[in-house]
Amino acid sequence: MKGHNPIYGWVGKIARVNLTSREVSIQELDGNLATSYLGGRGFGARWLYDEVGPSVDPLGPENLLIFATGPLTGTKAPTGGRFSVCTKSPLTGTVLDSNSGGKWGVRLKGTGYDALIITGAANAPVWLLVNEDGITLNDADHLWGLDVEATTDSLLDKVSRPELASVACIGPAGEKLVRFAAIINDRTRAAGRGGVGAVMGSKNLKAIVACGSQKPAVADISGLDFAVYESRKAIKQSPVTAVGLPKYGTAGLIRIMNLLGALPTRNFRDCCFEHIDEVSGEALRERLLVKRSACWGCPIGCARVTKTKRGQGEGPEYESLWALGPECGVSDLEAIAEAGYLCNRLGLDTISTGVTIACAMEMVERGIADFAIHFGNAQEMLTAVEDIAYRRGLGNELAEGSRRFAERYGATECAMEVKGMELPAYEPRAMGAQGLGFATSNRGACHLRGNMLGAEMLGIPKMVKRFTFEGRAGLLIYHQHISAVFDSLGMCKFAGLALSDEHLARMLSAVTGIPFTPQSLHIIGERIWNLERLYNLREGFTSKDDALPRRLIEEPLSQGPAKGRRVDLAPMLAEYFRFRGWDSEGVPTREKLRQLGLEDRR
Amino acid sequence: MIEEFQRIGNDLFMSGLVSSHGGNMSVRLGDRLVITRRGSQLGHLAAEDLIETGLYQDDSNIMLASSEVPVHRAIYNNTAALAIIHAHPKTAIALSLSEDEIIPVDVEGSYLLHKVPVVSSEIASGQELAAVVAPSLKQYKIIMVRGHGCFSTGQLLEEAYQWVSCLEESSQVLYYCRTLGAQIKEYRRMADRYRTW
């Protein structure tokens, strides 16, 4: 790694694979890049900014598809098994990273690469084998059309040590360029949001098999042991990470959010679901749970292996259960779980899938269109999921995402999206600043870019008055930065429900031998956030795109504890820009960019 | 906002963590901060005791703000803190006169604080104090100034208050243990490592 020798934490090499020319080149990781952006999402933001400009079609060969691990990926850091997929989004046109767990990131790093940068497009389907000997391109004609399960089975049959191999692939949805297609690794883990699977499909890249078992070197082993010991202790002492998530999975949130009147229902027209007992985390546990499951290195284990009368798989987790359940008015838990299995097999983002279907359901209910898709009809919802993945009939239109779909019918008010990305499972009218988070998220509506769930609903770090807006922008910004850090370190944000920035800094310092402080991590998070903002501004986005669906601004909630409330976005947004050191149009000031070392990128 | 200042201020005073006119608190609002008035009583705060001024620049409100506003500014400019409490926890102050770091031995202090460094500054306010406090808070959420008091940071005032309260409790436990004079039976598997946090 340039600028740092010996190398700890990172492995020091980046592989570039040009699918057009079928060339592979290896470059040294730049030490300054590593310490300024960490890895994962941070690397992605930097490479996208430098190499993917406004003229690049997200589904064209010039777009990059980046798979990047972080310095804690593959280490003892609890939940340190994650990686990011970064690209220009075909759903939103924004900068995009989508983060995933499982073990694929660990296997990739184990081959001796911190990241893979895929460029170009193959003229026929290919799959990549990445191992400690190098990278090879292989014909994937026989895999094209297969779902995730069959693709994974087929590829694991081809490697000599399948126990050390991990497959990341697309399903039919990615092949068909569904704008919210996911990349699925380890059969059930999704880099879900924003259409990374469609970009992979556009490159004729069916799968990447990573087979590596090297461990990253650690600079201070006893220091890491202590930092990990303290981190695991914190995870073990939090009722959220020690009991709630392990026992009920993320689905344990469903009942809480419903009780607080914050569970969007039937395309965000209601905020409480009348059949909550049928779809709760408790119901999931009692009726469908086979066993718990966990990503690599995770002591929390929020994943669920479940079984219905007709199928078996993983999930549904909170967002999927909501999107394919209450959001569509569906209360049939087995059907919801099966829709989740389908999304995993076909390679679809469950949130965008459910919310786009709900958009169509509302259009039918309001008489705007006459599709065979209705709130509460589980079978129609299941059919729609499959039709989207294969772009059949109405599914072909839904595959464009709710914004494009609703625009086609002149019904933009039915599309619950920001910058083209569908909203996740939090009713902004029932929370103080969650709506501000959705509006300002750099990849479109997203709870993973700075979630107010902790402070406004769970009391982490402390419970704040959830209907108060004043000063809340500061708290949101804090969480936006630390979320960027989690995504760049290779750790899961759920660990953040128990760990502080001190834990992260101590683990990172011990692993890399470089003295990171909590403050230096926040600055890195801010740098990543601002660079992503610069990317979007260069693409033509403006402060007008930092918006929310009109419904959330104009229509008061009609039920629940937040009855009568709307989102007063404008003053929050003005405060947010000021707190960030941006001008009134949401453009980072020269001084802010100078502070972050980004002055040459504007 | 005043309710939060009143709640925490009253608790600080009633817990003996500040004297009648001691201590100060602030929250950050982007490029502004709201800080308690110079000479205000944290146990009896009113709306006019909250003074808003610039984070980077003075304005006339500076005449009303706590004299420790330079320290608060330096902390906000060097950390991600959104709230700061300066308090005078008595036992921690006593320990700071003989220690370079306070390392809790109780469960909660070990878990929440791990280690609290002690820094020195003869001047009780201004740039000189800011120069020793702010750098330390880049690494630690709460630090002690020898013989003076603590500066505690958090995302919220309540969080900063928790560290102050926890520090004083841990310091009392250390004091009692030393007074008793008995050898501590160690229960923490990696007890020797807290010094390295």
PDB file of C-alpha atoms in Angstrom, chain B residues 42-163:
ATOM      1  CA  LEU B  42     -27.728  25.743  37.178  1.00  0.00           C
ATOM      2  CA  GLY B  43     -30.233  24.622  39.801  1.00  0.00           C
ATOM      3  CA  HIS B  44     -32.563  27.493  38.981  1.00  0.00           C
ATOM      4  CA  LEU B  45     -32.310  28.262  35.282  1.00  0.00           C
ATOM      5  CA  ALA B  46     -34.809  30.549  33.572  1.00  0.00           C
ATOM      6  CA  ALA B  47     -35.234  31.256  29.863  1.00  0.00           C
ATOM      7  CA  GLU B  48     -33.082  34.394  30.095  1.00  0.00           C
ATOM      8  CA  ASP B  49     -30.217  32.275  31.444  1.00  0.00           C
ATOM      9  CA  LEU B  50     -29.731  30.666  28.026  1.00  0.00           C
ATOM     10  CA  ILE B  51     -27.489  32.779  25.826  1.00  0.00           C
ATOM     11  CA  GLU B  52     -27.125  32.134  22.114  1.00  0.00           C
ATOM     12  CA  THR B  53     -23.920  33.261  20.484  1.00  0.00           C
ATOM     13  CA  GLY B  54     -21.703  32.403  17.549  1.00  0.00           C
ATOM     14  CA  LEU B  55     -19.565  29.301  17.424  1.00  0.00           C
ATOM     15  CA  TYR B  56     -16.889  30.944  15.328  1.00  0.00           C
ATOM     16  CA  GLN B  57     -17.471  34.624  15.981  1.00  0.00           C
ATOM     17  CA  ASP B  58     -18.401  36.832  18.908  1.00  0.00           C
ATOM     18  CA  ASP B  59     -21.490  38.940  19.037  1.00  0.00           C
ATOM     19  CA  SER B  60     -22.733  41.221  21.788  1.00  0.00           C
ATOM     20  CA  ASN B  61     -24.306  38.286  23.609  1.00  0.00           C
ATOM     21  CA  ILE B  62     -20.790  37.251  24.551  1.00  0.00           C
ATOM     22  CA  MET B  63     -21.048  39.727  27.442  1.00  0.00           C
ATOM     23  CA  LEU B  64     -23.746  37.573  28.973  1.00  0.00           C
ATOM     24  CA  ALA B  65     -22.353  34.130  28.182  1.00  0.00           C
ATOM     25  CA  SER B  66     -20.451  31.896  30.568  1.00  0.00           C
ATOM     26  CA  SER B  67     -16.801  32.865  30.853  1.00  0.00           C
ATOM     27  CA  GLU B  68     -15.946  29.392  29.642  1.00  0.00           C
ATOM     28  CA  VAL B  69     -17.412  29.945  26.211  1.00  0.00           C
ATOM     29  CA  PRO B  70     -13.934  29.762  24.589  1.00  0.00           C
ATOM     30  CA  VAL B  71     -13.556  26.237  25.942  1.00  0.00           C
ATOM     31  CA  HIS B  72     -16.983  25.224  24.690  1.00  0.00           C
ATOM     32  CA  ARG B  73     -16.200  26.681  21.277  1.00  0.00           C
ATOM     33  CA  ALA B  74     -12.889  24.858  21.116  1.00  0.00           C
ATOM     34  CA  ILE B  75     -14.563  21.588  22.034  1.00  0.00           C
ATOM     35  CA  TYR B  76     -17.259  21.985  19.378  1.00  0.00           C
ATOM     36  CA  ASN B  77     -14.649  22.934  16.811  1.00  0.00           C
ATOM     37  CA  ASN B  78     -12.569  19.861  17.573  1.00  0.00           C
ATOM     38  CA  THR B  79     -15.134  17.174  18.230  1.00  0.00           C
ATOM     39  CA  ALA B  80     -18.507  15.912  17.048  1.00  0.00           C
ATOM     40  CA  ALA B  81     -20.096  16.882  20.386  1.00  0.00           C
ATOM     41  CA  LEU B  82     -23.557  18.406  20.299  1.00  0.00           C
ATOM     42  CA  ALA B  83     -23.737  19.118  24.042  1.00  0.00           C
ATOM     43  CA  ILE B  84     -21.226  19.983  26.762  1.00  0.00           C
ATOM     44  CA  ILE B  85     -21.409  20.042  30.541  1.00  0.00           C
ATOM     45  CA  HIS B  86     -18.757  21.507  32.767  1.00  0.00           C
ATOM     46  CA  ALA B  87     -19.255  20.426  36.370  1.00  0.00           C
ATOM     47  CA  HIS B  88     -17.322  20.175  39.632  1.00  0.00           C
ATOM     48  CA  PRO B  89     -17.666  16.598  40.871  1.00  0.00           C
ATOM     49  CA  LYS B  90     -15.968  16.743  44.261  1.00  0.00           C
ATOM     50  CA  THR B  91     -14.525  13.268  44.570  1.00  0.00           C
ATOM     51  CA  ALA B  92     -13.237  13.288  41.012  1.00  0.00           C
ATOM     52  CA  ILE B  93     -11.604  16.655  41.687  1.00  0.00           C
ATOM     53  CA  ALA B  94      -9.921  15.227  44.764  1.00  0.00           C
ATOM     54  CA  LEU B  95      -8.612  12.256  42.784  1.00  0.00           C
ATOM     55  CA  SER B  96      -7.436  14.522  39.975  1.00  0.00           C
ATOM     56  CA  LEU B  97      -5.055  16.215  42.383  1.00  0.00           C
ATOM     57  CA  SER B  98      -3.051  13.048  42.749  1.00  0.00           C
ATOM     58  CA  GLU B  99      -3.751  11.081  39.546  1.00  0.00           C
ATOM     59  CA  ASP B 100      -3.000  11.514  35.846  1.00  0.00           C
ATOM     60  CA  GLU B 101      -5.995   9.439  34.897  1.00  0.00           C
ATOM     61  CA  ILE B 102      -9.029   8.140  36.731  1.00  0.00           C
ATOM     62  CA  ILE B 103      -9.601   4.476  36.017  1.00  0.00           C
ATOM     63  CA  PRO B 104     -12.882   3.225  37.456  1.00  0.00           C
ATOM     64  CA  VAL B 105     -12.993  -0.132  39.205  1.00  0.00           C
ATOM     65  CA  ASP B 106     -16.773  -0.429  39.449  1.00  0.00           C
ATOM     66  CA  VAL B 107     -18.793  -2.212  36.775  1.00  0.00           C
ATOM     67  CA  GLU B 108     -20.637   0.775  35.361  1.00  0.00           C
ATOM     68  CA  GLY B 109     -17.641   3.085  35.285  1.00  0.00           C
ATOM     69  CA  SER B 110     -15.462   0.437  33.647  1.00  0.00           C
ATOM     70  CA  TYR B 111     -18.138  -0.240  31.068  1.00  0.00           C
ATOM     71  CA  LEU B 112     -19.149   3.320  30.273  1.00  0.00           C
ATOM     72  CA  LEU B 113     -15.981   5.313  30.773  1.00  0.00           C
ATOM     73  CA  HIS B 114     -13.045   2.894  30.726  1.00  0.00           C
ATOM     74  CA  LYS B 115     -10.636   5.707  31.553  1.00  0.00           C
ATOM     75  CA  VAL B 116     -10.866   9.430  32.209  1.00  0.00           C
ATOM     76  CA  PRO B 117      -7.672  11.411  31.563  1.00  0.00           C
ATOM     77  CA  VAL B 118      -6.647  14.304  33.782  1.00  0.00           C
ATOM     78  CA  VAL B 119      -5.198  17.418  32.153  1.00  0.00           C
ATOM     79  CA  SER B 120      -3.662  20.447  33.828  1.00  0.00           C
ATOM     80  CA  SER B 121      -4.277  24.144  33.441  1.00  0.00           C
ATOM     81  CA  GLU B 122      -3.716  26.747  36.095  1.00  0.00           C
ATOM     82  CA  ILE B 123      -6.037  29.170  34.349  1.00  0.00           C
ATOM     83  CA  ALA B 124      -9.667  28.258  34.929  1.00  0.00           C
ATOM     84  CA  SER B 125     -11.021  29.565  31.641  1.00  0.00           C
ATOM     85  CA  GLY B 126     -10.086  31.037  28.281  1.00  0.00           C
ATOM     86  CA  GLN B 127      -7.799  29.892  25.496  1.00  0.00           C
ATOM     87  CA  GLU B 128      -5.234  28.333  27.790  1.00  0.00           C
ATOM     88  CA  LEU B 129      -7.783  25.965  29.248  1.00  0.00           C
ATOM     89  CA  ALA B 130      -9.291  25.362  25.822  1.00  0.00           C
ATOM     90  CA  ALA B 131      -5.892  24.334  24.476  1.00  0.00           C
ATOM     91  CA  VAL B 132      -5.584  21.449  26.915  1.00  0.00           C
ATOM     92  CA  VAL B 133      -9.218  20.362  27.081  1.00  0.00           C
ATOM     93  CA  ALA B 134     -10.254  20.197  23.437  1.00  0.00           C
ATOM     94  CA  PRO B 135      -7.492  17.895  22.153  1.00  0.00           C
ATOM     95  CA  SER B 136      -8.217  15.368  24.897  1.00  0.00           C
ATOM     96  CA  LEU B 137     -11.896  15.314  24.063  1.00  0.00           C
ATOM     97  CA  LYS B 138     -11.106  14.196  20.536  1.00  0.00           C
ATOM     98  CA  GLN B 139     -10.357  10.832  22.114  1.00  0.00           C
ATOM     99  CA  TYR B 140     -12.481  10.751  25.252  1.00  0.00           C
ATOM    100  CA  LYS B 141     -16.043  11.799  25.910  1.00  0.00           C
ATOM    101  CA  ILE B 142     -15.230  13.163  29.367  1.00  0.00           C
ATOM    102  CA  ILE B 143     -12.009  14.503  30.852  1.00  0.00           C
ATOM    103  CA  MET B 144     -10.937  16.037  34.149  1.00  0.00           C
ATOM    104  CA  VAL B 145      -9.062  19.289  34.594  1.00  0.00           C
ATOM    105  CA  ARG B 146      -6.842  18.901  37.632  1.00  0.00           C
ATOM    106  CA  GLY B 147      -8.291  20.499  40.724  1.00  0.00           C
ATOM    107  CA  HIS B 148     -11.016  22.153  38.698  1.00  0.00           C
ATOM    108  CA  GLY B 149     -13.713  19.898  37.284  1.00  0.00           C
ATOM    109  CA  CYS B 150     -14.778  17.871  34.311  1.00  0.00           C
ATOM    110  CA  PHE B 151     -15.787  18.632  30.729  1.00  0.00           C
ATOM    111  CA  SER B 152     -18.234  16.087  29.429  1.00  0.00           C
ATOM    112  CA  THR B 153     -19.611  15.776  25.894  1.00  0.00           C
ATOM    113  CA  GLY B 154     -22.500  13.992  24.265  1.00  0.00           C
ATOM    114  CA  GLN B 155     -25.041  13.998  21.500  1.00  0.00           C
ATOM    115  CA  LEU B 156     -27.487  15.379  24.059  1.00  0.00           C
ATOM    116  CA  LEU B 157     -27.192  17.147  27.408  1.00  0.00           C
ATOM    117  CA  GLU B 158     -28.597  14.086  29.101  1.00  0.00           C
ATOM    118  CA  GLU B 159     -25.838  11.929  27.675  1.00  0.00           C
ATOM    119  CA  ALA B 160     -23.130  14.358  28.817  1.00  0.00           C
ATOM    120  CA  TYR B 161     -24.780  14.428  32.238  1.00  0.00           C
ATOM    121  CA  GLN B 162     -24.654  10.651  32.433  1.00  0.00           C
ATOM    122  CA  TRP B 163     -20.870  10.676  32.026  1.00  0.00           C
TER     123      TRP B 163
END
